[in-house]
Amino acid sequence: MDRRGFLALTGATGLATLGLAAPAEAAGGYFFNRRIPDEAHKMMGKMAPSGITSFSFTPSNGWVIVTQKGGYFARNIPDECFAKLKQMIADGNRIHCVAFAPGGGWVITGDRTLFARNIPEECYQRILSYYKAGQQVVHVAFPPAGGNRWVVVATKGFYARNIDEACYQKMRELSRGGHRVTRVAFPYTGGWAVVAGNAFYTRGIDNECFQTMRKFAAKHLPIHNVAFSPVGNGWSLISRG
């Protein structure tokens, strides 16, 4: 079902320039999008001043945006996912991540709790174990090949299953170098991106996306969110500034 959400625009006095030729700047964040739905791009411009914590796509090119201030907007995501997102925010959770698995499952993680539906059982148990250990899960990613393939990133570590070995080794390398991995993303065309603030590694992603990541880093803008669309090799980069 087509779904919309609650849009909190507290403090949104400076909306982003919506052109795609350069990173758009809002009062509280920067972003650059290429080949994503126009509506998603426009909503991002409105919501960026509130600090976007998660922007993600479903396998069918639905999408959802969530902000630090409790704003959210979704288009064509599963009904139950939308309802649980709304409930978790109403209960006072700050949402870290909304992620969609290739087989139709999904997971929402927040600073207090989580909810998942039809994701690999091992992935769910790993997420749950982090919360039971007093950590929060800040990010979950699923490679497009599906199956028992996933990455879970917590506040003090990460765990991956059946992903590209080079991707996993770069995650370890960044972690050992004193960087905290915060995002891992997998384009539908193949490849991967690992982000740890201003540090990142990529392989096989769109070259313009990689060059834009470099521009963000050169401007000392940590990358807080990377998302790849299942349509047209679209992508999105977000920094909260």
Coordinates of C-alpha atoms in Angstrom, one line a residue:
M1 CA 0.0 0.0 0.0
D2 CA 1.1 3.5 -0.7
R3 CA 2.3 5.0 2.6
R4 CA 3.2 8.5 3.8
G5 CA 4.5 9.4 7.2
F6 CA 4.8 12.2 9.7
L7 CA 7.2 14.9 8.6
A8 CA 8.7 16.9 11.5
L9 CA 10.2 20.1 10.2
T10 CA 11.2 21.8 13.5
G11 CA 14.0 24.2 12.7
A12 CA 13.8 23.6 8.9
T13 CA 14.1 27.3 7.9
G14 CA 16.7 26.7 5.2
L15 CA 15.6 24.1 2.7
A16 CA 18.1 22.5 0.4
T17 CA 18.8 23.5 -3.1
L18 CA 17.3 20.6 -5.0
G19 CA 19.6 20.6 -8.1
L20 CA 21.7 17.5 -8.6
A21 CA 24.8 19.1 -10.0
A22 CA 26.4 19.6 -6.6
P23 CA 25.9 18.5 -3.0
A24 CA 22.7 20.0 -1.7
E25 CA 23.0 21.9 1.5
A26 CA 20.4 22.3 4.2
A27 CA 20.6 23.9 7.6
G28 CA 21.6 20.7 9.3
G29 CA 23.0 18.5 6.6
Y30 CA 24.4 17.8 3.1
F31 CA 23.3 15.2 0.5
F32 CA 23.8 14.2 -3.1
N33 CA 21.5 12.0 -5.0
R34 CA 21.6 10.5 -8.5
R35 CA 18.8 8.7 -10.3
I36 CA 16.5 8.3 -7.2
P37 CA 12.8 9.1 -7.2
D38 CA 12.1 12.8 -7.5
E39 CA 9.8 12.7 -4.5
A40 CA 12.5 11.1 -2.3
H41 CA 15.0 13.8 -3.4
K42 CA 12.5 16.6 -2.6
M43 CA 11.6 15.1 0.8
M44 CA 15.2 14.7 1.7
G45 CA 15.7 18.5 1.1
K46 CA 12.9 19.2 3.6
M47 CA 14.0 16.7 6.2
A48 CA 17.8 17.2 6.1
P49 CA 17.7 20.1 8.6
S50 CA 16.3 17.7 11.2
G51 CA 19.3 15.3 10.8
I52 CA 18.6 12.3 8.6
T53 CA 19.5 9.1 10.4
S54 CA 18.3 6.6 7.8
F55 CA 17.4 6.6 4.2
S56 CA 16.9 3.2 2.5
F57 CA 15.3 1.5 -0.5
T58 CA 13.1 -1.6 -0.7
P59 CA 14.0 -4.2 -3.4
S60 CA 11.0 -2.7 -5.4
N61 CA 12.3 0.9 -5.1
G62 CA 10.1 1.9 -2.3
W63 CA 11.9 4.1 0.2
V64 CA 11.8 5.6 3.7
I65 CA 13.5 8.5 5.4
V66 CA 13.9 8.9 9.2
T67 CA 15.3 11.9 11.1
Q68 CA 16.9 12.4 14.5
K69 CA 13.9 14.5 15.6
G70 CA 11.4 11.8 15.0
G71 CA 10.3 12.7 11.5
Y72 CA 9.6 10.0 9.0
F73 CA 8.3 9.7 5.4
A74 CA 7.8 6.5 3.4
R75 CA 6.6 5.5 0.0
N76 CA 5.6 1.9 -1.0
I77 CA 7.1 0.1 2.0
P78 CA 5.4 -2.9 3.7
D79 CA 2.4 -1.9 5.7
E80 CA 3.6 -3.6 8.9
C81 CA 7.0 -2.0 8.5
F82 CA 5.4 1.4 8.3
A83 CA 3.2 0.7 11.3
K84 CA 6.1 -0.5 13.4
L85 CA 8.2 2.4 12.5
K86 CA 5.4 4.8 13.6
Q87 CA 4.9 2.9 16.8
M88 CA 8.6 2.8 17.7
I89 CA 9.0 6.5 17.2
A90 CA 5.8 7.2 19.2
D91 CA 7.3 5.1 22.0
G92 CA 10.3 7.4 22.1
N93 CA 12.8 5.4 20.2
R94 CA 15.4 7.2 18.1
I95 CA 15.7 5.2 14.9
H96 CA 19.1 4.2 13.7
C97 CA 18.3 2.0 10.7
V98 CA 15.5 0.7 8.5
A99 CA 16.8 -2.1 6.2
F100 CA 15.1 -4.3 3.6
A101 CA 16.2 -7.8 2.7
P102 CA 16.0 -9.0 -0.9
G103 CA 13.5 -11.6 0.0
G104 CA 11.0 -9.1 1.3
G105 CA 12.0 -9.0 5.0
W106 CA 12.9 -5.9 6.9
V107 CA 14.3 -4.7 10.2
I108 CA 14.1 -1.5 12.2
T109 CA 16.7 -0.8 14.9
G110 CA 16.6 2.0 17.4
D111 CA 18.4 3.2 20.6
R112 CA 16.0 1.2 22.8
T113 CA 14.7 -1.7 20.8
L114 CA 14.3 -3.4 17.4
F115 CA 11.7 -5.2 15.3
A116 CA 12.3 -7.5 12.4
R117 CA 10.2 -9.6 10.0
N118 CA 11.4 -12.4 7.7
I119 CA 15.1 -11.7 7.8
P120 CA 17.6 -14.5 8.2
E121 CA 17.3 -16.1 11.6
E122 CA 21.0 -15.9 12.3
C123 CA 21.0 -12.2 11.5
Y124 CA 18.0 -11.6 13.8
Q125 CA 19.7 -13.5 16.6
R126 CA 23.0 -11.5 16.1
I127 CA 21.1 -8.2 16.3
L128 CA 19.3 -9.4 19.5
S129 CA 22.5 -10.5 21.1
Y130 CA 24.0 -7.0 20.7
Y131 CA 21.0 -5.4 22.5
K132 CA 21.1 -8.0 25.2
A133 CA 24.8 -7.1 25.7
G134 CA 23.9 -3.5 26.2
Q135 CA 24.9 -2.3 22.7
Q136 CA 22.7 -0.6 20.0
V137 CA 22.7 -1.7 16.4
V138 CA 23.2 1.3 14.2
H139 CA 23.1 -0.4 10.8
V140 CA 22.1 -3.5 9.0
A141 CA 22.8 -4.3 5.4
F142 CA 21.8 -7.1 3.0
P143 CA 23.6 -7.9 -0.3
P144 CA 21.2 -8.1 -3.2
A145 CA 22.0 -11.8 -3.8
G146 CA 19.8 -12.7 -0.8
G147 CA 20.0 -15.8 1.4
N148 CA 21.9 -15.8 4.6
R149 CA 24.0 -12.8 3.7
W150 CA 24.1 -9.7 5.9
V151 CA 26.1 -7.2 7.9
V152 CA 25.2 -6.0 11.4
V153 CA 27.0 -2.9 12.8
A154 CA 26.7 -2.2 16.5
T155 CA 28.1 0.7 18.6
K156 CA 31.2 -1.3 19.5
G157 CA 31.7 -3.8 16.7
F158 CA 30.3 -5.6 13.7
Y159 CA 29.4 -9.0 12.4
A160 CA 29.1 -10.2 8.9
R161 CA 28.0 -13.4 7.2
N162 CA 28.6 -14.6 3.7
I163 CA 29.6 -11.3 2.2
D164 CA 32.4 -10.5 -0.2
E165 CA 35.7 -11.4 1.5
A166 CA 37.4 -8.2 0.4
C167 CA 34.6 -6.2 1.9
Y168 CA 34.9 -8.0 5.2
Q169 CA 38.6 -7.5 5.3
K170 CA 38.3 -3.8 4.7
M171 CA 35.9 -3.6 7.6
R172 CA 38.4 -5.3 9.8
E173 CA 41.2 -3.0 8.4
L174 CA 39.3 0.1 9.2
S175 CA 38.4 -1.2 12.7
R176 CA 42.0 -2.1 13.5
G177 CA 43.1 1.3 12.3
G178 CA 41.0 3.0 15.0
H179 CA 38.0 3.8 12.8
R180 CA 34.5 2.8 13.7
V181 CA 32.6 1.2 10.9
T182 CA 29.2 2.9 10.6
R183 CA 27.8 1.9 7.2
V184 CA 28.1 -0.9 4.7
A185 CA 26.1 -0.7 1.4
F186 CA 25.7 -3.1 -1.6
P187 CA 24.7 -1.8 -5.0
Y188 CA 22.3 -3.9 -7.0
T189 CA 24.8 -3.9 -9.8
G190 CA 27.5 -5.5 -7.6
G191 CA 30.3 -4.1 -5.5
W192 CA 30.2 -2.6 -2.0
A193 CA 31.0 0.4 0.1
V194 CA 32.3 0.5 3.7
V195 CA 32.2 3.8 5.6
A196 CA 33.8 4.9 8.8
G197 CA 33.3 8.7 9.1
N198 CA 35.7 10.4 6.7
A199 CA 37.4 7.0 5.9
F200 CA 35.9 4.7 3.4
Y201 CA 36.6 1.9 0.9
T202 CA 34.6 0.9 -2.1
R203 CA 34.7 -1.6 -4.9
G204 CA 32.7 -1.8 -8.1
I205 CA 30.4 1.1 -7.3
D206 CA 29.3 3.9 -9.6
N207 CA 32.4 6.1 -10.2
E208 CA 30.5 9.4 -9.7
C209 CA 29.3 8.0 -6.3
F210 CA 32.9 7.3 -5.4
Q211 CA 34.1 10.7 -6.5
T212 CA 31.3 12.4 -4.6
M213 CA 32.3 10.5 -1.5
R214 CA 35.8 11.9 -1.9
K215 CA 34.4 15.4 -2.2
F216 CA 32.5 15.0 1.0
A217 CA 35.6 13.8 2.8
A218 CA 37.6 16.7 1.4
K219 CA 35.1 19.1 2.9
H220 CA 35.3 17.2 6.2
L221 CA 31.7 16.0 5.9
P222 CA 31.5 12.5 7.5
I223 CA 29.2 10.3 5.4
H224 CA 26.4 9.1 7.6
N225 CA 24.3 7.2 5.1
V226 CA 24.8 5.5 1.8
A227 CA 21.9 3.9 -0.1
F228 CA 21.7 2.3 -3.5
S229 CA 18.5 2.0 -5.5
P230 CA 17.5 -1.2 -7.3
V231 CA 16.5 0.9 -10.3
G232 CA 18.9 2.6 -12.8
N233 CA 22.0 2.3 -10.5
G234 CA 20.7 5.2 -8.4
W235 CA 22.5 6.2 -5.2
S236 CA 22.3 8.6 -2.3
L237 CA 24.9 10.1 0.1
I238 CA 24.0 12.0 3.2
S239 CA 26.1 13.8 5.8
R240 CA 24.6 15.5 8.8
G241 CA 27.4 18.0 8.6

